[in-house]
Coordinates of C-alpha atoms in Angstrom, one line a residue:
X16 CA -9.1 -26.2 17.1
X17 CA -5.3 -26.1 17.2
X18 CA -3.7 -23.0 18.7
X19 CA -2.0 -21.0 15.9
X20 CA 1.6 -19.6 15.9
X21 CA 1.7 -16.2 17.3
X22 CA 2.6 -13.2 15.1
X23 CA 1.9 -10.4 17.6
X24 CA 2.1 -10.1 21.4
X25 CA 0.1 -7.4 23.1
X26 CA 1.6 -6.5 26.4
X27 CA 0.0 -5.1 29.5
X28 CA 2.6 -3.0 31.4
X29 CA 2.0 -2.8 35.2
X30 CA 2.8 -6.1 36.9
X31 CA 3.3 -7.7 33.5
X32 CA 6.0 -6.1 31.3
X33 CA 7.5 -4.6 34.5
X34 CA 6.9 -5.1 38.2
X35 CA 4.9 -2.5 40.1
X36 CA 2.5 0.2 39.0
X37 CA 3.9 3.3 37.3
X38 CA 1.3 5.7 38.7
X39 CA 1.6 4.4 42.2
X40 CA 5.1 5.0 43.4
X41 CA 7.4 3.5 40.8
X42 CA 8.3 0.3 39.0
X43 CA 11.1 -2.3 38.8
X44 CA 12.1 -2.7 35.2
X45 CA 12.5 -6.3 34.0
X46 CA 15.5 -6.5 31.7
X47 CA 14.7 -10.2 30.8
X48 CA 11.3 -9.2 29.4
X49 CA 12.9 -6.2 27.6
X50 CA 15.3 -8.7 25.9
X51 CA 12.4 -11.0 25.2
X52 CA 10.7 -8.4 23.1
X53 CA 13.8 -7.8 21.1
X54 CA 14.3 -11.5 20.5
X55 CA 10.7 -11.9 19.4
X56 CA 11.2 -9.1 16.9
X57 CA 14.3 -10.9 15.5
X58 CA 11.9 -13.9 14.9
X59 CA 9.5 -11.6 13.0
X60 CA 7.0 -11.6 15.9
X61 CA 5.8 -8.1 16.7
X62 CA 4.9 -6.6 20.1
X63 CA 2.3 -4.0 20.9
X64 CA 1.0 -2.4 24.2
X65 CA -2.6 -2.2 25.6
X66 CA -2.3 -0.6 29.0
X67 CA -4.3 1.6 31.3
X68 CA -1.7 4.2 32.0
X69 CA -0.4 7.7 31.3
X70 CA 0.9 7.8 27.7
X71 CA 3.7 10.4 28.2
X72 CA 5.0 8.8 31.4
X73 CA 5.1 5.3 29.7
X74 CA 6.8 6.6 26.6
X75 CA 9.5 8.4 28.7
X76 CA 10.3 5.2 30.5
X77 CA 10.5 3.0 27.3
X78 CA 12.4 5.6 25.4
X79 CA 14.9 5.8 28.2
X80 CA 15.3 2.0 28.1
X81 CA 15.7 2.0 24.3
X82 CA 12.7 -0.2 23.7
X83 CA 10.0 2.2 22.6
X84 CA 10.6 1.7 18.9
X85 CA 10.2 -2.0 19.2
X86 CA 6.5 -1.7 19.9
X87 CA 3.9 -1.1 17.1
X88 CA 0.6 0.7 17.6
X89 CA 0.8 1.2 21.3
X90 CA -2.5 1.9 23.0
X91 CA -1.9 3.6 26.3
X92 CA -4.8 5.4 28.0
X93 CA -7.5 4.9 30.6
X94 CA -10.3 3.5 28.5
X95 CA -11.6 -0.1 28.6
X96 CA -9.2 -2.6 27.0
X97 CA -11.7 -4.7 25.1
X98 CA -12.7 -2.2 22.4
X99 CA -9.1 -1.1 22.1
X100 CA -7.9 -4.6 21.4
X101 CA -10.7 -5.0 18.9
X102 CA -9.5 -1.9 17.1
X103 CA -5.9 -3.0 17.3
X104 CA -6.8 -6.3 15.5
X105 CA -8.3 -4.3 12.7
X106 CA -5.4 -1.9 12.5
X107 CA -2.6 -4.4 12.4
X108 CA -4.6 -6.5 9.8
X109 CA -3.8 -9.8 11.4
X110 CA -6.2 -12.6 12.2
X111 CA -7.1 -12.7 15.9
X112 CA -6.0 -16.3 16.5
X113 CA -2.4 -15.2 15.7
X114 CA -2.4 -12.5 18.4
X115 CA -1.7 -13.1 22.1
X116 CA -2.7 -10.7 24.8
X117 CA -0.7 -10.9 28.1
X118 CA -2.2 -9.3 31.3
X119 CA -2.1 -10.0 35.0
X120 CA -5.7 -9.0 35.5
X121 CA -8.3 -11.8 35.0
X122 CA -11.0 -9.3 34.3
X123 CA -9.0 -7.7 31.5
X124 CA -8.4 -11.1 30.0
X125 CA -12.2 -11.9 30.2
X126 CA -13.0 -8.6 28.6
X127 CA -10.5 -9.2 25.8
X128 CA -12.2 -12.5 25.0
X129 CA -15.6 -10.9 25.1
X130 CA -14.7 -8.4 22.4
X131 CA -12.3 -10.6 20.4
X132 CA -13.3 -14.2 21.0
X133 CA -10.6 -15.8 18.9
X134 CA -7.8 -13.9 20.7
X135 CA -5.2 -15.9 22.6
X136 CA -5.0 -14.7 26.2
X137 CA -2.6 -15.6 29.0
X138 CA -1.5 -14.1 32.3
X139 CA 2.1 -13.0 33.2
X140 CA 3.1 -16.5 34.4
X141 CA 3.3 -17.6 30.8
X142 CA 6.1 -15.1 30.0
X143 CA 9.1 -17.4 30.9
X144 CA 7.7 -20.1 28.5
X145 CA 7.5 -17.9 25.5
X146 CA 10.9 -18.4 23.8
X147 CA 10.7 -22.2 24.2
X148 CA 7.2 -22.5 22.9
X149 CA 6.6 -23.8 19.3
X150 CA 4.0 -21.0 19.0
X151 CA 6.8 -18.5 19.0
X152 CA 9.2 -20.2 16.6
X153 CA 8.7 -17.4 14.1
X154 CA 11.1 -16.9 11.2
X155 CA 14.5 -15.4 11.1
X156 CA 14.3 -11.6 10.7
X157 CA 17.6 -10.4 12.1
X158 CA 17.4 -7.3 9.9
X159 CA 14.0 -6.4 11.5
X160 CA 12.4 -5.9 8.1
X161 CA 9.0 -6.9 9.5
X162 CA 9.3 -4.3 12.2
X163 CA 10.3 -1.6 9.7
X164 CA 7.2 -2.5 7.6
X165 CA 4.9 -2.1 10.5
X166 CA 6.5 1.2 11.5
X167 CA 5.8 2.3 8.0
X168 CA 2.2 1.2 8.3
X169 CA 2.0 3.0 11.7
X170 CA 3.1 6.3 10.3
X171 CA 0.7 5.9 7.4
X172 CA -2.2 5.1 9.7
X173 CA -1.5 8.2 11.9
X174 CA -1.7 10.4 8.8
X175 CA -4.8 8.6 7.6
X176 CA -6.6 9.2 10.9
X177 CA -5.6 12.8 10.8
X178 CA -7.0 13.2 7.3
X179 CA -10.5 12.4 8.6
X180 CA -13.3 10.7 6.7
X181 CA -12.1 11.6 3.2
X182 CA -10.0 8.5 2.7
X183 CA -9.7 9.1 -1.1
X184 CA -8.0 12.4 -0.7
X185 CA -5.5 10.8 1.7
X186 CA -4.8 8.0 -0.8
X187 CA -4.2 10.6 -3.5
X188 CA -1.8 12.4 -1.3
X189 CA 0.1 9.2 -0.5
X190 CA 1.8 8.8 -3.9
X191 CA 1.1 5.0 -4.2
X192 CA 3.2 3.3 -6.9
X193 CA 3.1 -0.3 -8.0
X194 CA 6.0 -2.1 -9.7
X195 CA 5.6 -5.6 -11.2
X196 CA 8.6 -7.9 -11.1
X197 CA 8.1 -10.7 -13.6
X198 CA 11.2 -12.6 -12.7
X199 CA 9.7 -14.8 -10.0
X200 CA 12.7 -17.1 -9.9
X201 CA 14.8 -14.4 -8.3
X202 CA 12.3 -14.2 -5.4
X203 CA 10.7 -17.6 -5.6
X204 CA 10.6 -18.1 -1.8
X205 CA 8.7 -14.8 -1.3
X206 CA 6.3 -16.0 -4.1
X207 CA 5.7 -19.3 -2.3
X208 CA 5.2 -17.4 1.0
X209 CA 2.5 -15.1 -0.5
X210 CA 0.6 -18.1 -1.9
X211 CA 0.8 -20.2 1.2
X212 CA 0.6 -17.7 4.0
X213 CA -1.9 -15.0 2.9
X214 CA -5.5 -15.5 3.8
X215 CA -7.7 -12.3 4.0
X216 CA -6.6 -11.1 0.6
X217 CA -5.9 -14.5 -1.0
X218 CA -8.7 -14.8 -3.6
X219 CA -8.2 -18.3 -4.9
X220 CA -6.9 -20.1 -1.7
X221 CA -4.9 -22.5 -3.9
X222 CA -1.9 -23.6 -1.9
X223 CA 1.5 -25.0 -2.8
X224 CA 3.0 -28.0 -0.9
X225 CA 4.2 -27.1 2.6
X226 CA 7.6 -28.6 2.0
X227 CA 9.7 -25.7 0.7
X228 CA 11.5 -27.6 -2.1
X229 CA 8.3 -29.2 -3.2
X230 CA 6.6 -25.8 -3.3
X231 CA 9.3 -24.3 -5.4
X232 CA 9.2 -27.2 -7.8
X233 CA 5.4 -27.0 -8.2
X234 CA 5.5 -23.2 -8.7
X235 CA 8.3 -23.6 -11.4
X236 CA 6.1 -26.2 -13.1
X237 CA 3.2 -23.8 -13.3
X238 CA 5.3 -20.9 -14.5
X239 CA 7.0 -23.0 -17.2
X240 CA 3.8 -23.1 -19.3
X241 CA 4.0 -20.6 -22.2
X242 CA 0.4 -19.4 -21.7
X243 CA 1.0 -18.4 -18.1
X244 CA 1.9 -14.9 -17.1
X245 CA 2.9 -13.8 -13.6
X246 CA 4.3 -11.0 -11.5
X247 CA 5.3 -10.1 -8.0
X248 CA 3.6 -6.9 -6.8
X249 CA 5.8 -4.3 -5.1
X250 CA 4.2 -1.3 -3.5
X251 CA 5.8 2.0 -2.5
X252 CA 4.4 5.4 -1.4
X253 CA 5.7 8.5 0.3
X254 CA 6.0 6.7 3.6
X255 CA 8.3 4.0 2.3
X256 CA 8.7 0.6 0.6
X257 CA 6.2 -2.2 1.5
X258 CA 8.3 -4.7 -0.5
X259 CA 6.7 -7.6 -2.4
X260 CA 3.2 -7.7 -1.0
X261 CA 1.3 -9.5 -3.8
X262 CA 1.4 -12.0 -6.6
X263 CA -0.7 -12.9 -9.6
X264 CA -0.4 -15.9 -11.8
X265 CA -2.7 -15.7 -14.9
X266 CA -3.3 -18.1 -17.8
X267 CA -4.4 -17.0 -21.3
X268 CA -6.0 -19.2 -23.8
X269 CA -9.3 -20.2 -25.2
X270 CA -11.5 -17.2 -25.1
X271 CA -10.4 -15.8 -21.7
X272 CA -7.8 -14.8 -19.2
X273 CA -8.0 -16.6 -15.9
X274 CA -6.3 -16.0 -12.6
X275 CA -4.8 -19.1 -11.1
X276 CA -3.4 -17.3 -8.0
X277 CA -4.2 -13.8 -6.8
X278 CA -2.8 -13.1 -3.3
X279 CA -1.9 -10.0 -1.3
X280 CA -0.5 -9.2 2.1
X281 CA -2.8 -7.3 4.4
X282 CA -0.2 -4.7 4.9
X283 CA -1.6 -2.9 1.8
X284 CA -5.3 -3.3 2.8
X285 CA -7.4 -0.3 2.0
X286 CA -4.9 1.1 -0.5
X287 CA -6.9 -0.3 -3.4
X288 CA -3.9 -2.1 -5.0
X289 CA -5.7 -5.4 -5.5
X290 CA -8.7 -3.7 -7.3
X291 CA -6.4 -1.5 -9.3
X292 CA -4.3 -4.4 -10.6
X293 CA -7.4 -6.5 -11.3
X294 CA -8.7 -3.7 -13.5
X295 CA -5.3 -3.2 -15.3
X296 CA -5.1 -6.9 -16.0
X297 CA -8.4 -6.6 -17.9
X298 CA -10.7 -8.1 -15.3
X299 CA -9.7 -11.8 -15.9
X300 CA -11.9 -14.6 -14.8
X301 CA -11.5 -15.0 -11.0
X302 CA -13.1 -17.7 -8.9
X303 CA -13.1 -16.3 -5.4
X304 CA -12.8 -18.9 -2.7
X305 CA -13.8 -18.3 0.9
X306 CA -14.0 -14.9 2.6
X307 CA -11.8 -12.0 1.4
X308 CA -11.7 -8.4 2.6
X309 CA -12.1 -6.8 -0.9
X310 CA -14.6 -7.6 -3.6
X311 CA -12.4 -6.9 -6.6
X312 CA -14.8 -8.4 -9.1
X313 CA -17.5 -5.9 -8.3
X314 CA -15.3 -3.0 -7.4
X315 CA -16.1 -0.4 -10.1
X316 CA -14.3 2.6 -8.6
X317 CA -12.0 4.7 -10.8
X318 CA -8.8 4.2 -8.9
X319 CA -6.8 7.3 -9.8
X320 CA -4.5 7.4 -6.8
X321 CA -2.2 4.6 -7.9
X322 CA 0.4 4.8 -10.7
X323 CA 2.5 2.1 -12.4
X324 CA 6.2 2.5 -11.5
X325 CA 8.9 1.2 -13.8
X326 CA 11.7 -1.2 -12.8
X327 CA 14.3 0.5 -10.6
X328 CA 12.0 2.9 -8.8
X329 CA 13.7 2.1 -5.5
X330 CA 13.5 5.4 -3.7
X331 CA 10.2 6.7 -2.3
X332 CA 10.7 9.8 -4.3
X333 CA 11.4 8.1 -7.6
X334 CA 9.6 9.6 -10.6
X335 CA 6.7 7.7 -12.0
X336 CA 7.3 6.4 -15.5
X337 CA 5.5 7.6 -18.6
X338 CA 3.0 5.3 -20.3
X339 CA 1.7 4.6 -23.8
X340 CA -1.5 6.1 -25.0
X341 CA -2.6 2.9 -26.7
X342 CA -1.4 -0.6 -27.7
X343 CA -3.1 -2.7 -30.4
X344 CA -2.2 -6.4 -30.4
X345 CA -3.5 -8.5 -33.3
X346 CA -2.2 -12.0 -33.8
X347 CA -1.9 -15.4 -32.3
X348 CA -1.1 -16.9 -28.9
X349 CA 2.4 -15.5 -29.0
X350 CA 0.9 -12.0 -28.7
X351 CA -1.2 -13.2 -25.8
X352 CA 2.0 -13.7 -23.9
X353 CA 3.4 -10.3 -24.9
X354 CA 0.4 -8.0 -24.7
X355 CA -0.4 -8.6 -21.0
X356 CA 2.7 -6.7 -19.9
X357 CA 1.4 -3.6 -21.6
X358 CA -1.7 -3.6 -19.4
X359 CA 0.2 -1.7 -16.7
X360 CA 2.0 0.9 -18.8
X361 CA -0.6 1.6 -21.5
X362 CA -3.8 3.6 -21.2
X363 CA -5.5 1.1 -23.4
X364 CA -4.6 -2.3 -24.7
X365 CA -6.9 -3.6 -27.5
X366 CA -6.6 -7.3 -28.2
X367 CA -7.7 -8.8 -31.6
X368 CA -7.1 -12.4 -31.2
X369 CA -8.6 -15.6 -32.5
X370 CA -12.2 -16.3 -31.5
X371 CA -13.7 -19.6 -30.6
X372 CA -17.3 -20.1 -31.7
X373 CA -19.3 -23.3 -31.8
X374 CA -16.2 -25.4 -31.7
X375 CA -14.6 -23.5 -34.6
X376 CA -11.5 -21.2 -34.5
X377 CA -12.0 -17.9 -36.3
X378 CA -8.4 -17.2 -37.3
X379 CA -8.2 -13.5 -36.8
X380 CA -4.4 -13.8 -36.9
X381 CA -4.6 -14.3 -40.7
X382 CA -3.7 -11.2 -42.7
X383 CA -6.9 -11.6 -44.8
X384 CA -9.1 -10.7 -41.8
X385 CA -7.1 -7.6 -41.1
X386 CA -7.3 -6.5 -44.7
X387 CA -11.0 -7.0 -45.0
X388 CA -11.4 -5.2 -41.7
X389 CA -9.7 -2.2 -43.1
X390 CA -11.1 -2.2 -46.6
X391 CA -14.5 -3.7 -45.8
X392 CA -16.5 -6.5 -47.3
X393 CA -19.7 -6.1 -49.4
X394 CA -23.0 -7.4 -48.0
X395 CA -22.9 -10.0 -50.7
X396 CA -19.5 -11.2 -49.6
X397 CA -20.5 -11.3 -45.9
X398 CA -23.5 -13.5 -46.9
X399 CA -21.3 -15.8 -48.8
X400 CA -19.0 -16.5 -45.9
X401 CA -21.7 -16.6 -43.1
X402 CA -22.6 -20.3 -43.8
X403 CA -18.9 -21.2 -43.0
X404 CA -19.4 -19.9 -39.5
X405 CA -18.2 -16.3 -39.9
X406 CA -20.1 -13.3 -38.5
X407 CA -19.8 -9.6 -39.6
X408 CA -18.1 -8.7 -36.3
X409 CA -15.2 -11.0 -37.3
X410 CA -14.2 -8.4 -39.8
X411 CA -14.1 -5.5 -37.3
X412 CA -10.7 -4.1 -36.5
X413 CA -9.4 -1.0 -34.7
X414 CA -6.8 -0.8 -37.4
X415 CA -9.5 0.8 -39.7
X416 CA -9.3 4.0 -37.7
X417 CA -6.0 4.2 -35.8
X418 CA -5.5 7.2 -33.6
X419 CA -3.8 10.1 -35.3
X420 CA -0.9 11.6 -33.5
X421 CA -1.4 9.4 -30.4
X422 CA 1.7 7.7 -29.0
X423 CA 0.8 4.1 -29.9
X424 CA 2.3 0.8 -30.5
X425 CA 1.0 -2.0 -32.8
X426 CA 1.9 -5.6 -32.1
X427 CA 1.3 -7.8 -35.1
X428 CA 1.7 -11.5 -35.8
X429 CA 0.6 -13.2 -39.0
X430 CA 2.4 -16.6 -38.8
X431 CA -0.9 -18.4 -39.5
X432 CA -0.5 -17.2 -43.1
X433 CA 2.6 -19.4 -43.4
X434 CA 0.8 -22.6 -42.5
X435 CA -3.0 -22.4 -42.8
X436 CA -4.5 -22.8 -46.3
X437 CA -7.1 -20.4 -47.7
X438 CA -10.2 -20.9 -49.8
X439 CA -11.3 -18.5 -52.5
X440 CA -14.9 -17.8 -53.5
X441 CA -15.3 -18.7 -57.2
X442 CA -17.5 -15.7 -58.1
X443 CA -16.7 -13.0 -55.5
X444 CA -13.0 -13.7 -55.0
X445 CA -13.3 -13.3 -51.2
X446 CA -10.4 -15.4 -49.7
X447 CA -10.3 -16.7 -46.1
X448 CA -8.9 -19.6 -44.1
X449 CA -11.4 -22.2 -43.1
X450 CA -12.7 -22.2 -39.6
X451 CA -14.7 -25.4 -40.0
X452 CA -14.2 -27.8 -37.1
X453 CA -13.4 -31.1 -38.8
X454 CA -12.0 -34.1 -37.0
X455 CA -8.3 -34.1 -36.4
X456 CA -7.6 -36.7 -39.1
X457 CA -8.9 -34.3 -41.7
X458 CA -7.1 -31.2 -40.4
X459 CA -4.9 -29.7 -43.2
X460 CA -6.8 -31.6 -45.9
X461 CA -8.4 -29.9 -48.9
X462 CA -12.0 -30.0 -47.6
X463 CA -13.4 -29.5 -51.1
X464 CA -11.9 -32.9 -52.1
X465 CA -13.4 -35.0 -49.3
X466 CA -14.9 -38.3 -50.4
X467 CA -18.5 -39.2 -50.0
X468 CA -17.7 -41.6 -47.2
X469 CA -15.7 -39.0 -45.4
X470 CA -18.5 -36.5 -45.6
X471 CA -21.0 -39.0 -44.2
X472 CA -18.8 -39.4 -41.1
X473 CA -19.1 -35.6 -40.3
X474 CA -21.5 -34.1 -37.8
X475 CA -24.5 -32.8 -39.8
X476 CA -23.8 -29.1 -39.0
X477 CA -20.2 -29.5 -40.0
X478 CA -21.2 -31.4 -43.2
X479 CA -23.4 -28.5 -44.2
X480 CA -20.5 -26.1 -43.9
X481 CA -18.2 -28.3 -45.9
X482 CA -20.8 -28.7 -48.6
X483 CA -21.2 -24.9 -48.8
X484 CA -17.4 -24.7 -49.1
X485 CA -17.3 -27.4 -51.9
X486 CA -20.0 -25.7 -53.9
X487 CA -18.7 -22.1 -53.7
X488 CA -15.0 -22.1 -52.9
X489 CA -11.8 -23.5 -54.3
X490 CA -8.8 -24.5 -52.2
X491 CA -5.8 -22.2 -52.9
X492 CA -3.3 -23.7 -50.5
X493 CA -1.1 -21.4 -48.3
X494 CA -1.5 -17.7 -49.2
X495 CA 0.6 -16.7 -52.2
X496 CA 3.5 -14.3 -52.0
X497 CA 1.8 -11.6 -54.0
X498 CA -1.4 -11.7 -52.0
X499 CA 0.3 -11.7 -48.6
X500 CA 2.6 -8.8 -49.6
X501 CA -0.5 -6.9 -50.8
X502 CA -2.3 -7.5 -47.5
X503 CA 0.7 -6.5 -45.4
X504 CA 1.1 -3.2 -47.3
X505 CA -2.6 -2.4 -46.8
X506 CA -2.3 -3.0 -43.1
X507 CA 1.0 -1.0 -42.6
X508 CA -0.3 1.9 -44.7
X509 CA -2.9 2.4 -42.0
X510 CA -0.4 3.1 -39.3
X511 CA 0.4 6.7 -38.8
X512 CA 4.1 7.6 -39.1
X513 CA 4.5 8.1 -35.4
X514 CA 2.9 4.7 -34.5
X515 CA 5.6 2.2 -33.9
X516 CA 4.8 -1.2 -35.4
X517 CA 6.4 -4.4 -34.3
X518 CA 5.8 -7.6 -36.2
X519 CA 6.7 -10.8 -34.4
X520 CA 8.0 -13.3 -36.9
X521 CA 7.3 -17.0 -36.6
X522 CA 10.1 -19.3 -35.5
X523 CA 11.7 -20.7 -38.6
X524 CA 14.8 -22.3 -37.0
X525 CA 13.5 -25.0 -34.8
X526 CA 14.4 -28.5 -35.9
X527 CA 11.4 -30.6 -35.0
X528 CA 10.9 -34.0 -36.7
X529 CA 8.2 -34.0 -39.4
X530 CA 7.8 -30.2 -39.7
X531 CA 10.4 -29.5 -42.5
X532 CA 7.6 -28.3 -44.8
X533 CA 6.3 -26.0 -42.2
X534 CA 9.7 -24.5 -41.5
X535 CA 10.4 -24.0 -45.2
X536 CA 7.1 -22.2 -45.5
X537 CA 7.9 -20.0 -42.5
X538 CA 11.3 -19.1 -44.0
X539 CA 9.6 -17.9 -47.2
X540 CA 7.0 -16.0 -45.1
X541 CA 9.6 -14.2 -43.1
X542 CA 11.5 -13.3 -46.3
X543 CA 8.3 -11.8 -47.7
X544 CA 7.7 -9.9 -44.5
X545 CA 11.2 -8.4 -44.5
X546 CA 10.8 -7.3 -48.1
X547 CA 7.7 -5.4 -47.4
X548 CA 8.8 -4.0 -44.0
X549 CA 11.9 -2.3 -45.5
X550 CA 9.6 0.3 -47.1
X551 CA 8.1 1.3 -43.7
X552 CA 10.5 3.2 -41.4
X553 CA 8.2 2.8 -38.4
X554 CA 8.1 -1.0 -38.6
X555 CA 10.5 -3.3 -36.7
X556 CA 10.6 -7.1 -37.2
X557 CA 11.2 -9.2 -34.2
X558 CA 12.9 -12.6 -34.5
X559 CA 11.6 -14.5 -31.5
X560 CA 14.7 -16.7 -31.4
X561 CA 16.8 -13.6 -30.6
X562 CA 15.2 -13.4 -27.2
X563 CA 15.8 -17.1 -26.3
X564 CA 18.7 -17.6 -23.8
X565 CA 18.6 -21.4 -23.7
X566 CA 17.0 -24.3 -25.4
X567 CA 15.1 -25.0 -22.2
X568 CA 13.0 -21.9 -23.0
X569 CA 11.8 -23.4 -26.3
X570 CA 8.5 -25.3 -26.0
X571 CA 7.9 -27.0 -29.3
X572 CA 7.8 -25.2 -32.6
X573 CA 5.7 -22.1 -31.8
X574 CA 5.8 -21.6 -28.0
X575 CA 8.4 -20.3 -25.6
X576 CA 9.0 -19.7 -21.9
X577 CA 7.1 -16.7 -20.6
X578 CA 10.4 -14.8 -19.9
X579 CA 11.1 -14.9 -23.6
X580 CA 8.0 -12.9 -24.2
X581 CA 8.8 -10.6 -21.4
X582 CA 12.1 -9.9 -23.0
X583 CA 10.2 -9.0 -26.2
X584 CA 8.2 -6.6 -24.2
X585 CA 11.3 -5.0 -22.6
X586 CA 12.8 -4.6 -26.1
X587 CA 9.8 -2.9 -27.4
X588 CA 9.6 -0.5 -24.5
X589 CA 13.3 0.3 -24.8
X590 CA 12.8 1.1 -28.5
X591 CA 9.8 3.3 -27.7
X592 CA 11.6 5.2 -25.0
X593 CA 14.7 5.6 -27.2
X594 CA 12.6 7.2 -29.9
X595 CA 10.6 9.3 -27.5
X596 CA 7.5 8.1 -29.2
X597 CA 5.6 6.4 -26.4
X598 CA 5.8 8.0 -23.0
X599 CA 4.0 10.7 -21.1
X600 CA 5.0 12.3 -17.9
X601 CA 2.0 11.9 -15.6
X602 CA -0.6 9.3 -16.3
X603 CA -2.9 10.4 -13.4
X604 CA -3.1 14.0 -14.7
X605 CA -3.5 13.2 -18.4
X606 CA -6.8 14.5 -19.6
X607 CA -6.6 14.0 -23.4
X608 CA -9.8 12.6 -25.0
X609 CA -10.2 8.9 -25.3
X610 CA -8.5 7.3 -28.2
X611 CA -10.8 6.1 -31.1
X612 CA -9.7 2.5 -30.7
X613 CA -12.7 0.8 -32.3
X614 CA -14.9 -1.8 -30.6
X615 CA -16.5 -0.8 -27.3
X616 CA -14.6 -3.6 -25.4
X617 CA -11.3 -1.8 -26.3
X618 CA -11.9 1.0 -23.8
X619 CA -10.3 0.9 -20.4
X620 CA -12.5 2.9 -18.0
X621 CA -12.7 -0.2 -15.9
X622 CA -9.7 -2.1 -17.2
X623 CA -11.5 -4.2 -19.7
X624 CA -9.9 -5.3 -22.9
X625 CA -10.9 -6.6 -26.4
X626 CA -11.4 -10.0 -27.8
X627 CA -9.3 -13.0 -26.7
X628 CA -8.7 -16.3 -28.3
X629 CA -6.5 -19.3 -29.1
X630 CA -3.1 -19.2 -30.6

């Protein structure tokens, strides 16, 4: 096995760091070794001490020489070195193969290997070779940031040990705050480093190319997909700022959220950050590869010692931001990309998105579903639509019983109404878009007018649904102006006056060849929406194009770069804060009853969210 680059040197003192024995008549201090420790620190390589000696006498010498603060977690006492080295490896949260122990005593070296078999061990004769060795190349850290972070960890560990066995109370007293930075481009090298260099808390083990430029290119390619959301994780507590020590990259779509990358530095091990964030993200699908130090998938603890900090919380004493009581997102794939940002700042995020069932798409983003969810459907009507692939639960919505007086936000998107035709039951009048999974060449066709030959080509199960449609429904084309306006009024009437409603309008200004009819339909649809919304003071319409900064951020007719959706989120939060309608001072201490947000999956005792689906 190849020897790994060294990240920590553990020094013996007598006859190693200095010449002579401190307790036996004095020492001769070695200035060249002193300077070596400082140079290693500038390369990001830390130094510690494991010595059989008198602590106070050693500290006095090293303080006098001005080098004491360059050592982390010094272990200076008269106990055997093997167990102490073993404990040090656990404390510094590094892998043993990246640690080198230097001692002049062969027995101490043998004992070290016995307790920590993967530890690199050498005697004092290796010291002159250190700076020229490729194992000690390190990485430029002239500002000694890595040392500062370890000193922070050292202070924290001291207090944790003093707190005794009740680690939870210590964590609660630590004031841990997490800030998510969604602009990865500004810190892309740190993002690459987290993905490629973390191990013990790297849950997916998916790596980028080793070449820095190739790694940046590949990461940018992943982030360019509209269905991908990502964030760098910054952690602070009352001890200081740990910097960017985690990253998540998550993809939405289909019927799930899925983590592509989920990686953390071991400097935050045992804080619970990785489990807390996993819960706040809604427990997305995570395929754990290899060994990790935390089982986030099965961690069901209520992590009440971490709060979400807002952008700009630089100082350790910065106040935690207020959060929303609840967010309801109902719509298409555009709201997938917006809603996930609220997972951190809202007590609950309920998603009502399209559902995929047996190959068919149940278009919950159509206004007819929301209206029927509010007003209800008769048993007869439910039986009439069941043969088309619909289930009674498709007509459930939290909009039927919105929280009264709660500081809530609704995110709505009904652009499907502008492009998807509806079918009306001839006797009962129930009107819905078709979810029947017909071949691509029949998509958009009036399914009640298919020829006998076209019907014969269909899968038997699909043909049965189409025949039910032909017998009982008529094709009405895209929803009429009157019906859409009626639907929208029913929906908006359900929102309490202090609920802020944001409707994301479909893009009606993209010149794409062959979609002129679709664009005309969207222009009409947006006009209808504006005409209804003007009667509701708590409703704001969002033109997605207003959040686009360059054409490079436009991905076809309906999709945009993830930062466009992040700007939508920022705009919404700015509006909510400005109106004083959506924040509360202390999320951890808030003890109001749970909001009546409808389906059971909408609750967030463990970070879970509601239905997901396709755009």
